[in-house]
Short mmCIF file of C-alpha atoms in Angstrom, two decimals:
data_model
loop_
_atom_site.label_atom_id
_atom_site.label_comp_id
_atom_site.label_asym_id
_atom_site.label_seq_id
_atom_site.Cartn_x
_atom_site.Cartn_y
_atom_site.Cartn_z
CA MET A 1 56.61 43.91 76.25
CA LYS A 2 53.21 42.42 77.15
CA LEU A 3 52.80 40.46 80.41
CA SER A 4 50.61 37.36 80.47
CA LYS A 5 47.93 36.94 83.12
CA LEU A 6 50.09 34.26 84.76
CA SER A 7 53.07 36.64 84.92
CA LEU A 8 50.93 39.37 86.45
CA ALA A 9 49.57 36.92 89.00
CA CYS A 10 53.11 35.86 89.96
CA LEU A 11 54.20 39.49 90.34
CA ALA A 12 51.19 40.21 92.51
CA ALA A 13 51.92 37.19 94.67
CA VAL A 14 55.56 38.17 95.14
CA SER A 15 54.56 41.74 95.96
CA SER A 16 52.07 40.56 98.56
CA LEU A 17 54.68 38.31 100.14
CA SER A 18 57.22 41.14 100.31
CA LEU A 19 54.70 43.37 102.05
CA SER A 20 53.21 40.73 104.31
CA GLY A 21 55.71 41.50 107.03
CA GLY A 22 54.08 44.89 107.53
CA ALA A 23 57.11 46.85 106.26
CA ASN A 24 56.38 50.05 104.36
CA ALA A 25 58.73 52.31 102.46
CA SER A 26 59.10 55.18 104.90
CA THR A 27 61.74 57.29 103.14
CA GLU A 28 63.10 57.74 99.66
CA GLY A 29 66.38 59.47 98.92
CA PHE A 30 68.10 60.53 95.70
CA GLU A 31 71.87 61.06 95.36
CA PHE A 32 73.87 62.67 92.59
CA HIS A 33 77.65 62.30 92.69
CA GLY A 34 80.27 62.94 90.10
CA TYR A 35 83.72 64.07 89.07
CA PHE A 36 85.22 65.92 86.17
CA ARG A 37 88.43 67.52 85.12
CA ALA A 38 88.65 69.69 82.03
CA GLY A 39 91.53 71.78 80.79
CA LEU A 40 94.23 72.30 78.21
CA LEU A 41 97.97 71.58 78.17
CA THR A 42 100.29 73.02 75.51
CA SER A 43 103.89 72.18 74.56
CA ALA A 44 106.47 74.97 74.28
CA GLU A 45 108.67 72.78 72.06
CA ASN A 46 105.73 72.25 69.71
CA ASP A 47 104.87 75.95 69.30
CA PHE A 48 102.28 75.75 72.10
CA LYS A 49 100.10 73.30 70.23
CA LYS A 50 98.12 70.81 72.31
CA ALA A 51 100.50 68.65 74.34
CA ASN A 52 100.41 64.89 74.24
CA PHE A 53 101.07 62.86 77.41
CA ALA A 54 104.49 64.07 78.56
CA GLY A 55 105.03 61.47 81.29
CA GLN A 56 103.27 58.96 83.51
CA LYS A 57 101.31 60.74 86.24
CA GLU A 58 101.02 57.66 88.47
CA THR A 59 104.78 57.80 89.11
CA LEU A 60 105.65 61.51 88.74
CA GLY A 61 102.45 63.15 90.02
CA ARG A 62 99.32 64.15 88.14
CA LEU A 63 99.62 67.96 88.07
CA GLY A 64 100.62 69.20 84.61
CA LEU A 65 100.61 65.73 83.01
CA GLU A 66 96.89 65.07 82.51
CA ALA A 67 96.56 65.79 78.81
CA ASP A 68 93.10 64.21 78.84
CA ASN A 69 89.77 65.33 80.23
CA ASP A 70 87.66 62.98 82.31
CA ALA A 71 84.09 62.86 83.59
CA SER A 72 81.86 60.47 85.51
CA LEU A 73 78.32 60.93 86.82
CA ASN A 74 76.74 58.62 89.39
CA PHE A 75 73.07 58.55 90.36
CA ALA A 76 71.52 56.55 93.19
CA ASN A 77 68.02 56.17 94.58
CA THR A 78 67.39 54.55 97.97
CA TRP A 79 64.13 53.20 99.38
CA ALA A 80 64.36 52.67 103.15
CA PHE A 81 61.72 50.60 104.99
CA ASP A 82 60.57 51.10 108.55
CA ASP A 83 61.86 47.63 109.53
CA GLY A 84 65.49 48.61 108.82
CA ARG A 85 65.78 47.19 105.32
CA SER A 86 66.71 49.28 102.28
CA VAL A 87 67.40 48.93 98.58
CA LYS A 88 69.69 51.24 96.61
CA VAL A 89 69.83 51.43 92.81
CA ASN A 90 73.08 52.82 91.34
CA VAL A 91 73.59 54.08 87.78
CA GLY A 92 76.89 55.57 86.59
CA LEU A 93 77.91 57.30 83.37
CA GLY A 94 81.45 57.81 82.09
CA ASP A 95 83.04 59.34 79.01
CA TYR A 96 83.93 56.94 76.22
CA GLY A 97 86.25 57.16 73.22
CA GLN A 98 89.61 58.84 72.73
CA GLU A 99 88.25 62.09 71.34
CA SER A 100 85.94 62.54 74.31
CA SER A 101 88.99 62.88 76.56
CA LEU A 102 91.44 64.66 74.24
CA SER A 103 89.35 67.20 72.32
CA ALA A 104 89.37 70.84 73.44
CA SER A 105 86.04 71.42 71.69
CA ALA A 106 82.92 72.25 73.68
CA ASP A 107 80.92 69.92 71.44
CA ALA A 108 79.17 67.07 73.22
CA PHE A 109 81.10 63.82 73.52
CA GLN A 110 80.19 60.18 73.96
CA MET A 111 79.24 58.74 77.33
CA GLY A 112 78.30 55.22 78.31
CA PHE A 113 77.06 53.28 81.31
CA GLY A 114 79.93 52.54 83.67
CA GLN A 115 77.98 51.32 86.70
CA LEU A 116 74.64 49.52 86.93
CA PHE A 117 74.17 47.74 90.25
CA ILE A 118 71.74 47.21 93.13
CA GLU A 119 72.47 47.08 96.86
CA PHE A 120 70.30 45.34 99.48
CA ASP A 121 70.76 46.30 103.13
CA GLY A 122 69.02 44.55 106.03
CA MET A 123 68.58 41.15 104.38
CA SER A 124 70.97 39.67 106.96
CA SER A 125 72.29 40.66 110.38
CA SER A 126 74.95 42.84 108.73
CA GLY A 127 76.57 43.62 105.41
CA ILE A 128 75.28 44.86 102.07
CA PHE A 129 74.43 42.41 99.28
CA TRP A 130 75.09 43.79 95.79
CA GLY A 131 74.84 42.65 92.21
CA GLY A 132 75.46 44.15 88.77
CA LYS A 133 78.17 46.07 86.95
CA ARG A 134 80.30 48.32 89.14
CA GLU A 135 83.66 49.86 89.95
CA TYR A 136 85.07 47.71 92.73
CA GLY A 137 88.16 48.22 94.89
CA LYS A 138 88.86 51.70 93.52
CA ASP A 139 88.77 53.32 96.95
CA ASN A 140 92.42 52.21 97.16
CA TYR A 141 93.70 55.39 95.58
CA ILE A 142 96.57 57.92 95.83
CA PHE A 143 95.09 61.32 95.03
CA MET A 144 98.41 63.07 94.17
CA THR A 145 99.23 60.57 91.42
CA ASP A 146 95.72 59.38 90.46
CA PHE A 147 96.99 55.82 91.03
CA PHE A 148 94.38 53.15 91.79
CA TYR A 149 96.54 50.38 93.28
CA SER A 150 93.56 48.05 93.11
CA ASP A 151 90.91 48.06 90.40
CA MET A 152 88.75 44.94 90.51
CA SER A 153 85.88 46.38 88.48
CA GLY A 154 83.50 44.29 86.42
CA THR A 155 80.13 42.56 86.54
CA GLY A 156 79.40 40.41 89.53
CA VAL A 157 77.75 39.78 92.88
CA GLY A 158 79.03 40.14 96.40
CA ILE A 159 78.68 41.14 100.03
CA THR A 160 80.51 44.06 101.65
CA GLY A 161 80.90 44.91 105.32
CA TYR A 162 79.69 41.63 106.84
CA GLU A 163 80.51 41.75 110.56
CA VAL A 164 82.25 38.83 112.27
CA GLY A 165 83.32 39.94 115.72
CA ASP A 166 85.44 43.06 115.30
CA ALA A 167 86.22 42.30 111.64
CA LEU A 168 84.42 43.29 108.45
CA LEU A 169 84.38 40.76 105.59
CA ASP A 170 83.90 41.24 101.84
CA PHE A 171 83.12 38.51 99.31
CA ALA A 172 82.75 39.00 95.56
CA TYR A 173 82.64 37.20 92.23
CA ILE A 174 83.59 39.52 89.34
CA ALA A 175 83.64 38.84 85.60
CA SER A 176 85.54 41.09 83.19
CA ASP A 177 86.58 41.22 79.56
CA ARG A 178 87.81 43.79 77.06
CA VAL A 179 85.78 46.66 75.61
CA ASP A 180 87.07 46.21 72.07
CA PRO A 181 84.71 46.94 69.15
CA THR A 182 87.30 45.63 66.66
CA ILE A 183 86.79 42.06 67.89
CA ASP A 184 83.73 39.97 67.19
CA ARG A 185 83.34 38.07 70.46
CA TRP A 186 81.15 35.47 68.69
CA ALA A 187 83.60 34.87 65.82
CA THR A 188 84.82 31.35 65.00
CA ASP A 189 87.58 29.99 62.81
CA ASP A 190 89.34 26.67 62.25
CA ALA A 191 92.40 27.63 64.29
CA GLY A 192 90.36 28.96 67.19
CA ASN A 193 92.26 32.24 67.43
CA LEU A 194 89.35 34.60 66.80
CA GLU A 195 86.93 32.93 69.19
CA ASN A 196 89.45 33.14 72.07
CA LEU A 197 90.51 36.78 71.82
CA ASN A 198 88.03 38.15 74.34
CA ASN A 199 87.21 35.46 76.85
CA ILE A 200 85.93 36.27 80.33
CA MET A 201 88.22 36.46 83.33
CA HIS A 202 86.51 35.03 86.42
CA ALA A 203 87.73 36.56 89.70
CA PHE A 204 86.87 35.53 93.25
CA GLN A 205 87.76 38.10 95.91
CA PHE A 206 87.82 37.84 99.70
CA GLY A 207 88.69 40.76 101.96
CA VAL A 208 88.87 41.42 105.68
CA THR A 209 89.25 44.68 107.58
CA TYR A 210 90.37 44.52 111.19
CA GLY A 211 91.00 47.92 112.71
CA ALA A 212 93.76 49.65 110.74
CA LEU A 213 94.66 46.53 108.75
CA GLU A 214 93.02 45.54 105.46
CA LEU A 215 93.72 42.26 103.69
CA SER A 216 92.47 41.16 100.27
CA ALA A 217 93.00 37.98 98.25
CA MET A 218 91.83 37.33 94.71
CA TYR A 219 91.88 34.14 92.65
CA LYS A 220 91.40 34.42 88.86
CA THR A 221 90.82 32.04 86.01
CA MET A 222 90.54 32.78 82.27
CA PRO A 223 89.87 29.80 79.98
CA ASP A 224 91.71 29.74 76.64
CA ASN A 225 93.63 32.98 77.20
CA TRP A 226 95.01 33.27 73.65
CA ASP A 227 96.68 36.06 71.72
CA TYR A 228 96.29 36.95 68.02
CA ASP A 229 98.91 34.34 67.05
CA GLY A 230 97.12 31.55 68.93
CA LYS A 231 99.61 31.32 71.82
CA GLU A 232 98.06 30.32 75.13
CA TRP A 233 99.00 32.47 78.12
CA ALA A 234 98.19 32.05 81.82
CA GLU A 235 94.74 30.64 82.59
CA THR A 236 94.94 31.03 86.38
CA GLY A 237 96.51 33.33 88.92
CA TYR A 238 96.14 35.02 92.29
CA ASP A 239 97.20 38.14 94.15
CA LEU A 240 97.35 39.35 97.75
CA THR A 241 97.11 42.91 99.12
CA ALA A 242 97.83 44.20 102.64
CA ILE A 243 97.08 47.82 103.63
CA TYR A 244 97.97 49.36 106.99
CA THR A 245 96.65 52.84 107.82
CA LEU A 246 98.37 55.05 110.40
CA ASN A 247 96.78 58.06 112.11
CA SER A 248 100.12 59.84 111.87
CA PHE A 249 102.73 60.53 109.24
CA PHE A 250 104.73 57.32 109.71
CA GLY A 251 104.84 57.81 113.47
CA ILE A 252 105.77 61.52 113.48
CA PRO A 253 103.59 63.45 115.96
CA GLY A 254 101.37 66.17 114.53
CA ASN A 255 98.67 66.57 111.89
CA GLY A 256 99.36 63.72 109.49
CA PHE A 257 98.26 60.40 108.01
CA SER A 258 99.96 57.62 106.06
CA LYS A 259 99.45 54.22 104.46
CA ILE A 260 101.72 51.23 103.85
CA ILE A 261 100.65 48.90 101.03
CA ALA A 262 102.29 45.58 100.10
CA GLN A 263 101.05 43.51 97.15
CA ALA A 264 102.17 40.30 95.41
CA GLY A 265 100.77 38.09 92.69
CA LYS A 266 101.41 35.23 90.28
CA GLY A 267 100.11 34.31 86.82
CA LEU A 268 96.94 36.34 86.15
CA GLY A 269 97.78 38.25 89.35
CA SER A 270 101.12 39.53 88.03
CA GLY A 271 102.22 42.55 86.04
CA ASN A 272 99.47 45.06 85.34
CA LEU A 273 96.90 42.55 86.63
CA LEU A 274 98.30 42.76 90.18
CA ALA A 275 95.20 43.47 92.33
CA GLY A 276 93.17 43.98 89.17
CA THR A 277 90.74 42.62 86.60
CA ILE A 278 90.51 43.40 82.87
CA THR A 279 89.93 47.17 82.72
CA SER A 280 91.27 49.90 80.48
CA TYR A 281 92.82 51.62 83.50
CA ASN A 282 94.78 48.49 84.46
CA ALA A 283 96.02 48.17 80.90
CA TYR A 284 97.74 51.57 81.05
CA HIS A 285 98.77 52.16 84.68
CA PRO A 286 102.36 51.43 85.80
CA GLY A 287 102.96 47.74 86.42
CA SER A 288 105.14 45.67 84.12
CA GLN A 289 107.19 47.41 81.44
CA PHE A 290 106.41 44.51 79.13
CA GLN A 291 102.79 45.66 79.35
CA GLY A 292 101.27 49.09 78.83
CA GLU A 293 101.18 50.79 75.42
CA HIS A 294 104.03 50.06 72.99
CA PRO A 295 103.15 51.77 69.67
CA ASP A 296 106.64 51.04 68.30
CA TRP A 297 105.99 47.28 68.45
CA THR A 298 104.77 47.13 64.87
CA TRP A 299 106.42 43.70 64.60
CA SER A 300 104.20 42.22 67.32
CA SER A 301 101.18 40.68 65.64
CA ALA A 302 100.37 38.77 68.85
CA SER A 303 99.58 42.03 70.68
CA ALA A 304 98.12 43.83 67.65
CA GLY A 305 101.12 46.15 67.42
CA GLY A 306 101.76 46.64 71.14
CA ASP A 307 98.19 47.46 72.16
CA ALA A 308 97.94 47.86 75.94
CA ASN A 309 94.56 46.15 76.18
CA ARG A 310 95.91 43.07 74.37
CA LEU A 311 99.15 42.94 76.39
CA LEU A 312 97.23 43.09 79.68
CA THR A 313 96.51 39.32 79.78
CA MET A 314 99.75 38.21 78.08
CA VAL A 315 101.35 36.85 81.24
CA ASP A 316 102.81 33.41 81.96
CA GLU A 317 101.47 31.05 84.64
CA LYS A 318 104.83 31.34 86.46
CA ASP A 319 105.26 35.13 86.18
CA THR A 320 105.41 36.82 89.59
CA SER A 321 105.17 40.44 90.75
CA ALA A 322 105.54 42.39 93.98
CA ARG A 323 104.66 46.03 94.69
CA LEU A 324 105.28 48.30 97.69
CA LEU A 325 103.74 51.76 98.21
CA LEU A 326 104.23 54.30 101.01
CA TRP A 327 102.22 57.49 100.92
CA GLY A 328 100.61 60.06 103.17
CA GLY A 329 100.48 63.71 104.16
CA TYR A 330 101.64 66.10 106.87
CA THR A 331 100.38 69.64 107.56
CA LEU A 332 102.31 72.15 109.63
CA ASP A 333 100.67 74.53 112.10
CA ASN A 334 100.98 77.37 109.57
CA GLY A 335 98.94 75.39 107.01
CA ILE A 336 101.84 74.36 104.73
CA GLY A 337 101.37 70.75 103.67
CA PHE A 338 103.52 67.99 102.20
CA PHE A 339 102.06 64.92 100.46
CA PRO A 340 104.70 62.37 99.34
CA SER A 341 104.43 58.96 97.67
CA ILE A 342 107.18 56.36 97.27
CA GLN A 343 106.37 53.25 95.25
CA GLY A 344 107.91 50.49 93.20
CA GLN A 345 107.18 47.18 91.50
CA TYR A 346 109.33 44.18 90.55
CA ASN A 347 108.27 41.67 87.88
CA ASP A 348 109.85 38.29 87.18
CA HIS A 349 109.06 36.92 83.72
CA HIS A 350 109.28 33.13 83.47
CA GLU A 351 109.57 32.90 79.70
CA ASN A 352 109.82 36.15 77.77
CA ASP A 353 112.10 36.82 74.83
CA LEU A 354 112.08 40.54 75.65
CA GLY A 355 113.62 40.15 79.11
CA SER A 356 113.54 37.99 82.23
CA TYR A 357 112.73 40.80 84.66
CA ASP A 358 111.85 44.46 85.00
CA TYR A 359 111.25 46.92 87.82
CA TRP A 360 110.56 50.56 88.50
CA ILE A 361 110.93 52.82 91.55
CA SER A 362 109.42 56.28 91.86
CA ALA A 363 109.17 59.08 94.40
CA MET A 364 107.16 62.30 94.34
CA VAL A 365 105.97 64.99 96.71
CA ARG A 366 103.25 67.63 96.46
CA PRO A 367 103.87 70.69 98.70
CA THR A 368 100.97 73.11 99.28
CA PHE A 369 101.27 76.73 100.44
CA PRO A 370 98.07 78.51 101.53
CA VAL A 371 97.81 82.20 100.61
CA SER A 372 94.16 83.08 101.29
CA ASP A 373 90.78 81.40 101.68
CA HIS A 374 90.40 81.30 97.90
CA PHE A 375 93.98 80.90 96.66
CA TYR A 376 96.95 78.66 97.33
CA VAL A 377 100.08 77.51 95.48
CA GLN A 378 100.77 73.83 95.04
CA GLY A 379 103.51 72.05 93.17
CA GLU A 380 105.02 68.66 92.51
CA LEU A 381 108.47 67.12 92.26
CA GLY A 382 108.68 63.62 90.80
CA TYR A 383 111.28 61.07 89.72
CA VAL A 384 111.07 57.52 88.34
CA HIS A 385 113.81 54.98 87.57
CA ASN A 386 113.11 52.06 85.21
CA ASN A 387 115.11 48.89 84.64
CA TRP A 388 114.19 46.42 81.92
CA SER A 389 116.56 43.43 82.19
CA GLY A 390 119.52 45.76 82.66
CA ALA A 391 118.46 48.51 80.26
CA THR A 392 117.76 51.59 82.40
CA SER A 393 115.92 54.87 81.91
CA ASN A 394 114.62 57.64 84.11
CA GLN A 395 112.32 60.65 84.03
CA SER A 396 111.64 63.59 86.31
CA LYS A 397 109.45 66.66 86.46
CA ILE A 398 108.75 69.82 88.41
CA THR A 399 105.34 71.52 88.42
CA VAL A 400 104.12 74.82 89.85
CA ALA A 401 100.33 75.24 90.07
CA PRO A 402 98.77 78.47 91.40
CA THR A 403 95.28 77.34 92.37
CA PHE A 404 91.99 79.14 92.92
CA ILE A 405 89.58 77.36 95.26
CA LEU A 406 86.16 77.90 96.76
CA PRO A 407 85.69 75.69 99.85
CA THR A 408 82.04 74.74 100.14
CA GLY A 409 82.20 73.49 103.71
CA MET A 410 80.21 70.44 102.59
CA GLY A 411 83.00 68.25 101.19
CA PRO A 412 83.48 69.30 97.55
CA ALA A 413 86.23 71.84 96.92
CA PRO A 414 86.23 72.90 93.25
CA GLU A 415 89.60 74.11 91.94
CA ILE A 416 90.87 76.02 88.91
CA ARG A 417 94.61 75.45 88.46
CA LEU A 418 97.20 77.25 86.36
CA LEU A 419 99.89 74.73 85.42
CA ALA A 420 103.56 75.09 84.50
CA THR A 421 105.64 71.91 84.19
CA TYR A 422 109.26 71.31 83.18
CA LEU A 423 110.46 67.84 82.15
CA PRO A 424 114.16 67.25 81.32
CA LYS A 425 113.11 64.12 79.38
CA SER A 426 109.61 64.56 78.01
CA TRP A 427 107.59 62.07 75.99
CA THR A 428 106.43 65.02 73.88
CA HIS A 429 109.85 66.03 72.49
CA THR A 430 112.84 64.16 71.07
CA ASN A 431 116.28 65.36 69.94
CA GLU A 432 118.03 64.64 66.64
CA SER A 433 119.09 61.23 67.93
CA GLY A 434 115.49 60.27 68.70
CA GLU A 435 116.03 60.43 72.46
CA SER A 436 113.66 62.16 74.87
CA ASP A 437 114.46 65.85 75.28
CA SER A 438 113.26 68.62 77.54
CA ASP A 439 109.91 70.36 77.21
CA PHE A 440 107.96 73.03 79.04
CA ILE A 441 104.23 72.33 79.43
CA LEU A 442 101.81 75.22 80.10
CA GLY A 443 98.09 75.01 80.70
CA PHE A 444 95.16 75.13 83.07
CA GLN A 445 92.63 72.73 84.55
CA ALA A 446 89.27 72.82 86.31
CA ASP A 447 88.75 69.94 88.73
CA VAL A 448 85.81 69.10 91.01
CA TRP A 449 84.12 66.13 92.68
CA TRP A 450 80.85 66.08 94.54
#
């Protein structure tokens, strides 16, 4: 693209103004962060062919249930000025497409830009001003279950860490919509259905951190939130999150930590949208049983056959949800550790032909047993109970995972795990009556973050 003389003159003027204060870029720093997991799970009941998803890891525990691979790469470059200001440019890449996560081939797979945002530090007395496309709120995370209990990702602007007395404040506007190549977002028709299938959700978030207590509130609006059949669903909603962090395992003396999380929402803040925006992760994580993936809903044209990404925004203005999570860890003097998580969510559906309410409650624990500096044995026990307007179901699992590790002493601790999992009621195997039956899942997994 060619720049006119006027444009060049304006750029020069702006540059001279920015440097007129005498500030010079004194340091420049480059960062490279990332995460990946790659492995293979096989099903004994399917002649040790590649296993499908045998259960939901966010309720039962992630070990032995992650049938998919995952990768993300994040790059950042920071220019720091001698007057205390700095600018940081962030670029993130993530895998894209079903085959990129499920294939066992070493062939290259698709990746796309997941994060593209800029941070300004030093423009005000405190806080960091940011703008662009980013993952937001995903530091609220349970590592044993891979459960992000808030995911407010999208494209927006905001301020994080603004100091007011002893409190830190966050403000953000975030826009989100579906990544769905099957929908033409510019389509029009007489009925209006097509042009309203992928409208933007506008979210306004405010958060405050005061010592061990974190509070977050989010208001959302989504104009003309229609489904494939032209029905209008909730156009507004809100949710609230409170997180309390303890420097002990729920008050027990010793080497431990714990968190208590309470969340509630209404309308576009209910169900799978509780503490969330429109993201693929929110579409599939545990929330409302009316949402998530329902491939057997071939009769449902409104949700395109039970597609999780379509069901995500199909909530009523009067729908309400509440979620409670308790999790933490405790390590004995001999190095043996225990990391439990107890969680549940209740959903009240104002008008839903498939049921007026649903809820789920789960509990899991990951014990770890050190053997040497480079080897330890970890495992998981998990159980979940589901109730959908009186119809109940449950699932459980037990996993043993001998794990090789090389502590770097600098944060990252890459692991190679051998995985053996037994599920009495597996999603991968059904009996002659079509009911879930037992399966034994064997595999391995390499996992590292840096």
